[in-house]
Coordinates of C-alpha atoms and ligand atoms in Angstrom, one line a residue:
M1 CA 35.5 -25.7 -29.6
N2 CA 35.6 -22.1 -30.6
N3 CA 39.4 -22.2 -30.5
L4 CA 39.5 -25.0 -33.0
K5 CA 37.1 -23.3 -35.4
I6 CA 39.2 -20.1 -35.2
L7 CA 42.4 -22.0 -35.7
F8 CA 40.8 -23.7 -38.8
L9 CA 39.5 -20.4 -40.1
G10 CA 42.9 -18.8 -39.4
L11 CA 44.8 -21.5 -41.3
C12 CA 42.5 -21.1 -44.3
L13 CA 43.1 -17.3 -44.3
I14 CA 46.8 -17.5 -44.0
A15 CA 47.0 -20.1 -46.8
T16 CA 45.1 -17.9 -49.2
T17 CA 46.0 -14.3 -48.4
K18 CA 48.9 -12.2 -49.6
P19 CA 51.7 -11.7 -47.0
D20 CA 50.9 -7.9 -46.6
A21 CA 47.3 -8.8 -45.7
E22 CA 48.5 -11.2 -43.0
F23 CA 49.0 -8.4 -40.4
W24 CA 45.4 -7.2 -40.6
N25 CA 43.9 -10.7 -40.9
S26 CA 45.7 -12.1 -37.9
M27 CA 44.9 -9.0 -35.8
A28 CA 41.3 -9.3 -36.7
Q29 CA 41.4 -13.1 -36.0
E30 CA 42.8 -12.5 -32.5
N31 CA 40.1 -9.9 -31.9
L32 CA 37.4 -12.3 -33.2
K33 CA 38.7 -15.1 -30.9
R34 CA 38.5 -12.8 -27.9
V35 CA 35.0 -11.7 -28.7
L36 CA 33.8 -15.3 -29.3
Q37 CA 35.2 -16.4 -26.0
K38 CA 33.4 -13.7 -24.2
Q39 CA 31.0 -14.9 -21.5
W40 CA 28.7 -12.9 -19.3
N41 CA 30.1 -12.1 -15.9
T42 CA 27.1 -12.4 -13.6
N43 CA 29.0 -12.2 -10.4
I44 CA 28.1 -9.8 -7.7
A45 CA 30.0 -6.5 -7.9
K46 CA 31.5 -6.2 -4.5
N47 CA 33.3 -3.1 -5.7
V48 CA 32.2 -0.5 -8.2
I49 CA 34.4 2.3 -9.6
L50 CA 32.8 4.9 -11.9
F51 CA 35.3 6.9 -13.9
L52 CA 33.8 10.1 -15.3
G53 CA 35.7 12.0 -18.0
D54 CA 34.1 15.4 -17.9
G55 CA 33.4 16.4 -21.5
M56 CA 35.0 13.3 -22.9
G57 CA 33.0 12.7 -26.0
I58 CA 34.0 10.2 -28.7
S59 CA 36.1 12.6 -30.8
T60 CA 38.1 13.3 -27.6
V61 CA 38.6 9.6 -27.0
T62 CA 39.9 9.1 -30.6
A63 CA 42.2 12.1 -30.5
A64 CA 43.5 11.2 -27.1
R65 CA 44.4 7.6 -28.2
I66 CA 46.4 9.1 -31.1
Y67 CA 48.0 11.6 -28.8
K68 CA 49.0 8.8 -26.4
G69 CA 50.4 6.7 -29.2
Q70 CA 52.3 9.6 -30.7
Q71 CA 53.9 10.4 -27.3
Q72 CA 55.3 6.9 -27.5
N73 CA 56.7 7.8 -31.0
K74 CA 54.2 5.7 -32.8
T75 CA 51.9 6.8 -35.6
G76 CA 49.2 6.8 -33.0
E77 CA 46.0 5.7 -34.8
E78 CA 46.5 2.1 -33.7
A79 CA 47.1 2.9 -30.0
K80 CA 44.5 2.0 -27.4
L81 CA 43.5 3.7 -24.2
A82 CA 43.2 1.3 -21.2
F83 CA 39.5 1.5 -21.2
E84 CA 39.3 0.7 -24.9
E85 CA 40.3 -2.8 -23.8
F86 CA 37.1 -3.2 -21.8
P87 CA 34.8 -5.9 -23.2
E88 CA 31.5 -4.0 -23.2
I89 CA 30.4 -0.6 -24.6
G90 CA 27.1 1.2 -24.9
L91 CA 25.9 4.7 -25.8
V92 CA 24.3 7.2 -23.4
K93 CA 21.7 9.9 -24.2
T94 CA 22.8 12.9 -22.2
Y95 CA 20.0 15.5 -22.6
S96 CA 18.6 16.9 -19.3
V97 CA 15.0 17.5 -18.4
D98 CA 15.1 21.1 -19.7
E99 CA 18.1 21.2 -22.1
Q100 CA 18.8 19.4 -25.4
V101 CA 22.6 19.9 -24.8
P102 CA 23.2 19.4 -21.0
D103 CA 25.5 20.8 -18.3
S104 CA 27.5 18.7 -15.8
A105 CA 25.1 19.0 -12.9
G106 CA 21.9 17.7 -14.4
T107 CA 23.9 14.9 -16.0
A108 CA 25.7 14.0 -12.8
T109 CA 22.3 13.7 -11.1
A110 CA 21.3 11.3 -13.8
F111 CA 24.3 8.9 -13.7
L112 CA 24.8 9.1 -9.9
C113 CA 21.2 9.4 -8.6
G114 CA 19.3 7.5 -11.2
V115 CA 16.9 10.3 -12.3
K116 CA 17.2 13.0 -14.9
A117 CA 17.0 16.5 -13.5
Q118 CA 17.1 20.1 -14.7
S119 CA 20.4 21.5 -15.8
G120 CA 22.4 23.2 -13.0
V121 CA 20.7 21.1 -10.3
L122 CA 22.4 18.5 -8.0
G123 CA 20.9 15.5 -6.2
L124 CA 17.3 16.6 -6.8
D125 CA 14.5 15.2 -9.0
D126 CA 12.9 17.3 -11.7
T127 CA 10.4 19.0 -9.4
A128 CA 13.4 21.2 -8.3
T129 CA 14.1 24.2 -10.4
Y130 CA 17.4 25.9 -10.9
K131 CA 18.4 28.4 -8.1
N132 CA 15.0 27.9 -6.4
C133 CA 15.7 26.9 -2.8
S134 CA 12.2 26.1 -1.7
S135 CA 11.6 23.9 -4.8
S136 CA 14.5 21.7 -3.6
I137 CA 12.9 20.9 -0.2
G138 CA 11.5 17.3 -0.5
A139 CA 13.0 16.8 -3.9
E140 CA 16.2 15.1 -2.6
V141 CA 17.3 11.8 -4.3
D142 CA 19.9 9.4 -3.0
S143 CA 23.1 8.8 -5.0
I144 CA 24.8 5.5 -5.6
L145 CA 27.4 6.6 -3.1
R146 CA 24.8 7.0 -0.4
M147 CA 23.1 3.6 -1.4
S148 CA 26.5 1.9 -1.1
K149 CA 27.3 3.5 2.2
Q150 CA 23.9 2.4 3.6
K151 CA 25.0 -1.2 2.7
G152 CA 28.1 -0.9 4.8
K153 CA 30.5 -0.3 1.9
S154 CA 33.3 2.2 2.0
V155 CA 32.9 5.1 -0.4
G156 CA 35.1 7.7 -1.9
V157 CA 35.2 10.7 -4.3
V158 CA 38.4 11.6 -6.2
T159 CA 38.5 14.5 -8.7
T160 CA 40.9 17.0 -10.3
A161 CA 38.2 19.7 -10.1
R162 CA 36.9 21.3 -6.9
L163 CA 35.3 18.7 -4.6
T164 CA 32.3 21.0 -4.6
H165 CA 32.0 21.0 -8.4
A166 CA 29.1 19.6 -10.3
T167 CA 30.1 16.0 -10.8
P168 CA 31.4 15.3 -7.2
G169 CA 28.6 17.5 -5.8
A170 CA 25.9 15.2 -7.1
A171 CA 27.4 12.2 -5.2
Y172 CA 26.6 13.7 -1.8
S173 CA 24.8 17.1 -2.0
H174 CA 21.3 18.3 -2.7
S175 CA 21.4 21.8 -4.2
A176 CA 19.1 23.7 -6.5
S177 CA 22.2 25.4 -7.9
R178 CA 25.6 23.9 -8.7
G179 CA 26.9 27.4 -8.1
W180 CA 26.2 27.3 -4.4
E181 CA 29.7 25.7 -3.7
G182 CA 30.5 27.8 -0.6
L183 CA 29.0 30.2 1.8
S184 CA 30.2 33.2 -0.3
N185 CA 27.9 32.0 -3.1
M186 CA 24.8 32.0 -0.9
E187 CA 23.9 35.7 -0.8
G188 CA 20.1 36.1 -1.2
V189 CA 19.4 32.3 -0.8
E190 CA 16.9 31.3 1.9
S191 CA 18.6 29.9 5.0
Q192 CA 17.0 26.5 4.7
C193 CA 19.4 25.8 1.9
T194 CA 23.0 25.3 2.7
D195 CA 26.1 25.4 0.5
I196 CA 27.7 22.3 -1.0
A197 CA 30.9 22.4 1.0
Y198 CA 28.9 22.7 4.2
Q199 CA 26.7 19.7 3.2
L200 CA 29.9 17.7 2.5
V201 CA 31.3 18.1 6.0
M202 CA 28.1 18.5 8.1
N203 CA 25.9 15.9 6.4
N204 CA 28.4 13.6 4.7
S205 CA 31.4 13.2 6.9
D206 CA 31.0 9.5 6.8
I207 CA 32.5 9.5 3.3
D208 CA 35.7 7.6 3.7
V209 CA 38.0 9.2 1.0
L210 CA 37.6 12.7 -0.4
M211 CA 40.4 14.1 -2.6
G212 CA 40.4 17.1 -5.0
G213 CA 40.5 20.9 -5.1
G214 CA 38.3 23.6 -3.7
R215 CA 39.9 24.4 -0.3
R216 CA 38.7 28.0 -0.5
F217 CA 35.1 26.9 0.3
F218 CA 36.1 25.0 3.4
L219 CA 38.5 27.4 5.1
S220 CA 37.4 30.1 7.5
M221 CA 38.1 33.8 6.8
N222 CA 40.4 33.7 9.8
K223 CA 42.9 31.4 8.1
T224 CA 45.6 32.1 5.6
D225 CA 45.5 29.7 2.8
P226 CA 48.7 27.7 3.2
E227 CA 49.5 27.8 -0.5
L228 CA 48.3 31.2 -1.5
N229 CA 49.7 32.8 1.7
R230 CA 46.6 35.0 1.9
T231 CA 42.9 34.6 2.4
S232 CA 40.5 34.3 -0.5
S233 CA 37.2 36.1 -0.7
Y234 CA 35.5 32.7 -1.1
Q235 CA 36.5 31.7 2.5
R236 CA 33.8 31.2 5.2
W237 CA 32.6 33.4 8.0
D238 CA 30.5 30.8 9.8
L239 CA 33.0 28.1 10.7
D240 CA 36.1 26.3 9.4
L241 CA 35.0 23.1 7.7
V242 CA 38.4 21.5 7.8
D243 CA 38.6 22.0 11.6
E244 CA 35.0 20.7 11.9
W245 CA 35.9 17.5 9.8
L246 CA 39.0 17.0 12.0
R247 CA 36.9 17.5 15.2
R248 CA 34.4 14.9 14.1
K249 CA 37.0 12.3 13.2
Q250 CA 38.8 12.8 16.5
E251 CA 35.5 12.5 18.4
E252 CA 34.7 9.2 16.4
N253 CA 38.3 8.1 17.4
V254 CA 39.0 6.9 13.8
S255 CA 42.3 7.1 12.0
H256 CA 42.1 10.0 9.7
S257 CA 44.2 12.4 7.7
Y258 CA 43.7 15.9 6.3
V259 CA 46.3 16.8 3.6
W260 CA 46.8 19.6 1.1
N261 CA 50.1 18.8 -0.7
N262 CA 52.2 15.8 -1.9
E263 CA 54.2 15.8 1.4
G264 CA 51.0 15.0 3.3
F265 CA 49.6 12.8 0.6
N266 CA 52.7 10.6 0.4
A267 CA 52.7 10.3 4.2
I268 CA 49.3 8.6 4.3
N269 CA 49.6 4.9 5.0
P270 CA 46.6 3.4 3.2
Q271 CA 46.8 0.3 5.4
T272 CA 46.2 2.2 8.6
T273 CA 44.2 5.2 7.5
D274 CA 40.4 5.0 7.4
Y275 CA 39.4 8.6 6.5
V276 CA 41.1 11.1 4.2
L277 CA 40.2 14.6 3.3
G278 CA 42.6 16.0 0.6
L279 CA 42.1 19.6 -0.5
F280 CA 45.1 20.2 -2.8
E281 CA 44.3 23.5 -4.3
S282 CA 42.3 26.7 -3.5
S283 CA 40.3 26.1 -6.6
H284 CA 40.6 23.3 -9.2
M285 CA 43.7 21.1 -9.1
Q286 CA 46.5 22.0 -11.6
Y287 CA 46.3 20.8 -15.2
E288 CA 48.5 17.7 -15.6
Y289 CA 50.9 19.5 -17.9
Q290 CA 51.6 22.2 -15.3
R291 CA 51.4 20.0 -12.2
D292 CA 54.1 20.4 -9.5
T293 CA 55.1 16.9 -8.7
G294 CA 57.4 17.9 -5.8
P295 CA 56.6 17.7 -2.1
K296 CA 54.9 21.1 -2.1
G297 CA 53.0 20.1 -5.2
E298 CA 50.0 17.8 -5.7
P299 CA 49.3 14.2 -6.7
S300 CA 48.1 13.0 -10.1
L301 CA 44.6 11.6 -10.7
A302 CA 46.2 8.1 -11.0
E303 CA 48.1 8.5 -7.7
M304 CA 44.9 9.6 -5.9
T305 CA 42.9 6.8 -7.5
Q306 CA 45.5 4.2 -6.4
K307 CA 45.6 5.4 -2.8
A308 CA 41.8 5.6 -2.7
I309 CA 41.4 2.0 -3.8
E310 CA 44.0 0.9 -1.3
I311 CA 42.1 2.5 1.5
L312 CA 38.6 1.6 0.5
G313 CA 39.6 -1.9 -0.6
R314 CA 40.2 -2.9 3.1
N315 CA 36.4 -3.1 3.7
D316 CA 35.2 -6.7 3.4
K317 CA 31.8 -5.5 2.2
G318 CA 33.4 -3.7 -0.7
F319 CA 33.4 -0.1 -1.9
F320 CA 32.1 2.5 -4.3
L321 CA 34.5 5.0 -5.8
L322 CA 33.8 8.0 -8.1
V323 CA 36.9 9.1 -10.1
E324 CA 36.5 12.3 -12.1
G325 CA 38.8 13.6 -14.8
G326 CA 37.3 17.0 -14.2
R327 CA 39.5 19.2 -16.4
I328 CA 39.2 17.6 -19.8
D329 CA 36.1 19.9 -20.0
H330 CA 38.1 23.0 -19.0
G331 CA 40.7 22.4 -21.7
H332 CA 37.9 22.2 -24.3
H333 CA 36.1 25.2 -23.0
A334 CA 39.3 27.2 -23.6
S335 CA 39.6 25.6 -27.0
Q336 CA 43.0 24.2 -25.9
A337 CA 42.9 20.7 -27.4
A338 CA 46.4 19.7 -26.2
V339 CA 45.3 20.4 -22.6
A340 CA 42.1 18.4 -23.0
L341 CA 44.0 15.5 -24.5
S342 CA 46.7 15.5 -21.9
E343 CA 44.0 15.5 -19.2
T344 CA 42.3 12.6 -21.0
V345 CA 45.6 10.6 -21.1
M346 CA 46.0 11.0 -17.3
F347 CA 42.4 10.0 -16.8
D348 CA 43.2 6.9 -18.8
K349 CA 46.2 6.2 -16.6
A350 CA 43.9 6.3 -13.5
V351 CA 41.7 3.7 -15.2
Q352 CA 44.8 1.6 -16.0
V353 CA 46.0 1.7 -12.4
A354 CA 42.6 0.7 -11.1
K355 CA 42.4 -2.2 -13.7
E356 CA 45.8 -3.4 -12.5
I357 CA 45.0 -3.5 -8.8
T358 CA 41.4 -4.8 -8.9
N359 CA 39.9 -8.0 -10.0
D360 CA 37.4 -8.6 -12.8
D361 CA 35.7 -11.2 -10.7
D362 CA 34.4 -8.8 -8.0
T363 CA 35.0 -5.3 -9.3
L364 CA 32.8 -3.4 -11.9
L365 CA 34.8 -0.7 -13.7
V366 CA 32.7 1.8 -15.7
V367 CA 34.1 4.6 -17.8
T368 CA 31.9 7.3 -19.3
A369 CA 31.4 11.0 -19.8
D370 CA 28.7 13.4 -18.7
H371 CA 28.5 15.1 -22.1
S372 CA 30.5 15.7 -25.2
H373 CA 32.1 18.9 -26.6
A374 CA 31.9 20.7 -30.0
F375 CA 35.2 19.1 -30.8
M376 CA 36.1 17.9 -34.3
M377 CA 38.8 15.8 -35.9
A378 CA 38.6 16.4 -39.7
G379 CA 40.4 16.9 -43.0
Y380 CA 42.5 14.3 -44.7
P381 CA 45.8 14.3 -42.7
S382 CA 48.2 11.4 -43.6
R383 CA 48.6 8.4 -41.3
G384 CA 50.8 9.5 -38.3
N385 CA 50.4 13.2 -38.9
D386 CA 50.8 15.1 -35.6
I387 CA 47.3 15.0 -34.0
L388 CA 48.0 18.6 -32.8
G389 CA 49.4 19.7 -36.1
V390 CA 48.0 21.2 -39.3
V391 CA 46.6 18.9 -42.0
D392 CA 49.6 18.0 -44.2
T393 CA 47.8 17.3 -47.5
E394 CA 46.1 20.5 -48.3
I395 CA 45.4 24.1 -47.1
G396 CA 42.0 25.8 -46.9
E397 CA 40.4 27.7 -49.8
D398 CA 41.3 30.8 -48.0
D399 CA 45.0 29.9 -48.6
M400 CA 45.7 29.3 -44.9
P401 CA 46.7 26.0 -43.2
Y402 CA 44.2 24.4 -40.9
T403 CA 44.5 22.1 -37.9
T404 CA 43.1 18.5 -37.8
L405 CA 41.4 19.4 -34.5
T406 CA 38.9 22.3 -34.5
Y407 CA 35.9 23.4 -32.6
G408 CA 32.3 24.2 -33.7
N409 CA 32.5 27.4 -31.6
G410 CA 34.7 29.1 -29.1
P411 CA 37.0 32.0 -28.3
Q412 CA 39.4 31.7 -31.2
Q413 CA 38.7 33.0 -34.7
R414 CA 40.3 31.3 -37.8
R415 CA 43.6 32.9 -38.6
N416 CA 46.8 32.3 -40.6
L417 CA 48.7 29.5 -38.8
T418 CA 51.8 29.7 -40.9
G419 CA 54.8 29.7 -38.4
I420 CA 52.6 29.1 -35.4
D421 CA 53.3 26.2 -33.1
T422 CA 49.9 24.5 -33.0
T423 CA 51.1 21.8 -30.6
A424 CA 51.7 24.1 -27.7
F425 CA 49.4 23.7 -24.6
T426 CA 48.5 27.4 -24.9
F427 CA 47.5 27.2 -28.5
R428 CA 43.8 27.6 -29.2
Q429 CA 42.2 25.8 -32.1
S430 CA 39.7 27.9 -34.0
G431 CA 35.9 27.6 -33.6
V432 CA 33.3 28.5 -36.2
V433 CA 30.9 30.5 -34.1
P434 CA 32.6 33.1 -32.0
L435 CA 31.8 32.5 -28.3
G436 CA 33.7 33.4 -25.1
S437 CA 33.8 29.8 -24.1
E438 CA 33.5 26.7 -26.4
T439 CA 30.4 24.7 -25.6
H440 CA 29.3 21.2 -24.7
A441 CA 27.8 19.1 -27.5
G442 CA 24.7 17.0 -27.5
E443 CA 25.5 13.7 -29.2
D444 CA 25.6 10.5 -27.2
V445 CA 28.6 9.6 -25.1
P446 CA 30.2 6.2 -24.8
V447 CA 30.1 4.0 -21.7
Y448 CA 32.8 1.4 -21.4
A449 CA 32.5 -1.4 -18.8
S450 CA 34.4 -4.4 -17.4
G451 CA 33.6 -6.8 -14.7
P452 CA 30.3 -8.1 -13.1
M453 CA 27.2 -7.3 -15.1
S454 CA 29.1 -5.0 -17.5
H455 CA 27.1 -6.5 -20.4
L456 CA 24.1 -4.6 -19.1
F457 CA 25.5 -1.5 -20.6
V458 CA 25.4 -2.8 -24.2
G459 CA 22.9 -0.7 -26.3
T460 CA 21.7 2.9 -26.3
H461 CA 20.4 4.1 -22.9
E462 CA 19.2 7.1 -21.1
Q463 CA 22.0 8.4 -18.8
N464 CA 20.1 7.7 -15.6
Y465 CA 20.2 4.0 -16.4
I466 CA 23.8 4.0 -15.3
T467 CA 23.0 4.4 -11.6
H468 CA 20.5 1.5 -11.9
V469 CA 23.1 -0.9 -13.4
L470 CA 25.7 0.1 -10.8
A471 CA 23.1 -0.5 -8.0
Y472 CA 21.8 -3.8 -9.5
A473 CA 25.3 -5.1 -10.1
S474 CA 26.4 -4.4 -6.5
C475 CA 23.0 -5.2 -4.8
V476 CA 22.5 -1.8 -3.2
G477 CA 19.6 0.7 -3.2
P478 CA 16.4 -0.6 -4.8
Y479 CA 18.2 -3.9 -5.9
P480 CA 19.1 -5.9 -2.8
G481 CA 17.4 -9.0 -4.2
R482 CA 20.0 -10.4 -6.7
C483 CA 22.4 -11.1 -3.9
A484 CA 19.9 -13.3 -2.0
V485 CA 19.8 -15.9 -4.8
P486 CA 22.6 -17.7 -6.7
P487 CA 23.5 -16.0 -9.9
V488 CA 21.8 -17.5 -13.1
S489 CA 24.1 -19.2 -15.6
T490 CA 23.9 -17.7 -19.0
I491 CA 26.7 -19.7 -20.7
G492 CA 24.2 -21.7 -22.9
S493 CA 22.9 -18.6 -24.7
A494 CA 26.3 -17.1 -25.1
T495 CA 27.6 -20.2 -26.8
S496 CA 24.7 -20.5 -29.3
G497 CA 25.2 -16.8 -30.2
S498 CA 28.9 -17.6 -30.9
V499 CA 28.1 -20.5 -33.2
I500 CA 25.7 -18.3 -35.2
S501 CA 28.3 -15.5 -35.5
F502 CA 30.9 -18.0 -36.5
L503 CA 28.7 -19.4 -39.3
L504 CA 27.9 -15.9 -40.6
L505 CA 31.6 -15.0 -40.6
S506 CA 32.5 -18.3 -42.4
I507 CA 30.0 -17.5 -45.1
S508 CA 31.2 -14.0 -45.6
F509 CA 34.8 -15.1 -45.7
F510 CA 33.9 -17.7 -48.3
L511 CA 32.1 -15.1 -50.4
C512 CA 35.2 -12.8 -50.2
W513 CA 37.4 -15.5 -51.7
L514 CA 35.1 -16.0 -54.8
Ligands
NAG601 C1 60.5 9.9 -28.8 O1 61.4 10.5 -29.6 C2 62.0 11.6 -29.0 C3 62.9 12.3 -30.1 O2 63.6 11.4 -30.8 C4 62.8 11.2 -27.8 O3 63.3 12.3 -27.2 C5 61.8 10.6 -26.8 O4 62.5 10.1 -25.7 C6 61.1 9.4 -27.5 N1 60.0 9.0 -26.6 C7 59.7 7.7 -26.4 C8 58.6 7.4 -25.4 O5 60.3 6.8 -26.9
NAG602 C1 10.1 28.2 -6.4 O1 9.5 26.9 -6.2 C2 8.3 27.0 -5.4 C3 8.0 25.6 -5.1 O2 8.0 24.8 -6.2 C4 7.3 27.8 -6.2 O3 6.1 27.9 -5.5 C5 7.8 29.2 -6.5 O4 6.9 29.8 -7.4 C6 9.2 29.1 -7.2 N1 9.7 30.4 -7.3 C7 10.1 31.0 -8.4 C8 10.7 32.3 -8.3 O5 10.0 30.4 -9.5
NAG603 C1 22.8 18.6 7.7 O1 23.5 19.0 8.9 C2 23.1 20.1 9.5 C3 24.0 20.4 10.6 O2 24.3 19.3 11.4 C4 21.6 19.9 10.1 O3 21.1 21.0 10.7 C5 20.7 19.5 8.9 O4 19.5 19.1 9.4 C6 21.3 18.3 8.1 N1 20.6 18.1 6.9 C7 20.1 17.0 6.5 C8 19.3 16.9 5.3 O5 20.4 16.0 7.2
NAG604 C1 53.9 30.8 0.5 O1 54.8 30.7 1.5 C2 55.7 29.6 1.4 C3 56.5 29.5 2.7 O2 57.1 30.8 3.0 C4 56.5 29.7 0.2 O3 57.3 28.5 0.0 C5 55.6 29.8 -1.0 O4 56.3 29.9 -2.2 C6 54.6 30.9 -0.9 N1 53.6 30.8 -1.9 C7 53.2 31.8 -2.7 C8 52.2 31.6 -3.7 O5 53.7 33.0 -2.6
NAG605 C1 37.3 34.5 13.4 O1 37.9 35.1 14.5 C2 37.0 35.9 15.3 C3 37.8 36.7 16.3 O2 38.5 35.8 17.1 C4 35.9 35.0 15.9 O3 35.0 35.8 16.6 C5 35.2 34.3 14.8 O4 34.3 33.3 15.3 C6 36.2 33.5 13.9 N1 35.4 33.0 12.7 C7 35.6 31.8 12.3 C8 34.8 31.4 11.1 O5 36.3 31.0 12.8
NAG606 C1 40.5 5.1 20.5 O1 40.9 4.0 19.7 C2 42.1 3.4 20.2 C3 42.6 2.4 19.1 O2 41.5 1.9 18.4 C4 41.8 2.8 21.5 O3 43.0 2.2 22.0 C5 41.4 3.9 22.5 O4 41.0 3.3 23.7 C6 40.2 4.7 21.9 N1 39.9 5.8 22.7 C7 38.7 6.1 23.1 C8 38.5 7.3 23.9 O5 37.7 5.4 22.8
NAG607 C1 50.0 33.4 -44.1 O1 51.2 33.8 -43.5 C2 52.3 33.5 -44.4 C3 53.6 33.8 -43.7 O2 53.5 35.0 -43.0 C4 52.2 34.3 -45.7 O3 53.3 33.9 -46.6 C5 50.9 33.9 -46.3 O4 50.6 34.7 -47.5 C6 49.7 34.1 -45.4 N1 48.5 33.7 -46.0 C7 47.4 34.5 -46.0 C8 46.2 34.0 -46.7 O5 47.4 35.7 -45.6
ZN608 ZN1 31.7 22.1 -19.2

């Protein structure tokens, strides 16, 4: 039915519009047809993948899509990131219990554990205060990863940051400080609190796939880091957590692999390997633009995501996977927009790979950010102007050119850009308020979703709602009930909605012609 109406509407439009309007009209009609055909997917989400772009606010998404398009020698504005093809989108309020503009720890606790927390705090409710060990005892909350594991699903964490960093940390640890990543950070902390790396191996070695950076918090002082060829002062004096992880997996007699470079990563057979610990850097993994892709180098976020899905996907009960593009945030803090955008494009590639090898019928894909950045795209540059370039239509009243991308604050003062290559990865865009590090921003972030129950994200929501939708869609944690009854059909209501929107559209088109 809808198809016929659209065809009719389309024929009317084509017959009455000028040829140069046809491009935009037909594009909009195709879009309209897609949206009218949309039906709620009320299936059970056997698998859930949560993609988290650290610091990926809406201005970052817009600039990254243009950057992606321009790398393909197009004007760029018309390009689409893979997750912009997702059918559902909502907005997320990111403030934490104690901060108007949040950090990555309180927000990760919200979208992974279902409750808002204080900034700086991981996997604890808001009775826990920052850096106060005793306040954390009894305040522990379970993450969606833990809830999924309890239901027999396979679970994994993949990140370009340290595995002990804020976002991945909230998936498995309970820590009154995001800074307690390793033993070397625990000076003066009561012994009842343990560091995040310790908790990962000693209390969470049942996590099936772990890949990222942060090796220095796992290795003992007695070991030379294989890439640095020296020890780092962050290494441990209590035990070697890599050896401990290997010992546990040997004892459990499960197929497992510890890897720290591409050679090891490429040798993992996802069909026969059940557990992976990948620690590819002493600290964070390399920025995508600097990444060594050779055998001594490290995998991309897309490569890690693909391998993780291949391993986790062998579980008949399904899986939960957290994929973090952890260094979009770092590019922005340094006011290096090109770095943030290239990290975002690789993050998008990971989403695309996941979309290609999973199925909408049983896999819920969610893409969101923890918080935004003080990142602006402004001025009146012409269509197709280099997104990393200076505005081509005017200069500032101070007689100096200015870039389309700027920051609200940060380490770089405004200066004369004549003759400077503003597209270089090392170039820093200027910020209005001088600060050593550019800051997060407090406006809402988007959440894009595709697959079972993705329509539940439509609207403006508190950030902790995300965990609840993931749990509800996959019947884990507090929401086992939905899987016990057959899913409710909602096709009727969707159809009547479409008819109303069609009528409204017909009327407005009619008015336009008059
Ligand atoms: C874009 O154009 C440049 C310069 O002409 C060329 O080197 C490059 O291969 C092109 N890239 C694509 C993706 O077509
Ligand atoms: C730490 O938390 C405990 C328990 O909530 C509280 O009694 C104590 O006063 C706090 N310590 C500090 C230094 O705030
Ligand atoms: C974590 O593991 C350590 C070492 O096995 C153990 O002492 C501790 O009780 C565990 N903590 C929790 C919360 O299970
Ligand atoms: C560490 O040693 C290896 C093997 O000798 C060498 O290939 C590598 O370049 C060294 N790395 C550094 C950072 O010096
Ligand atoms: C380091 O080596 C010393 C001497 O062999 C040993 O006593 C200590 O337990 C080792 N420490 C770790 C963390 O393996
Ligand atoms: C370990 O697993 C292998 C293959 O699953 C099996 O053949 C072997 O008997 C197991 N060993 C022990 C000690 O359980
Ligand atoms: C900016 O630099 C260019 C080239 O050095 C120079 O011609 C121009 O006058 C400078 N503008 C200002 C406002 O100093
Ligand atoms: Zn940050």
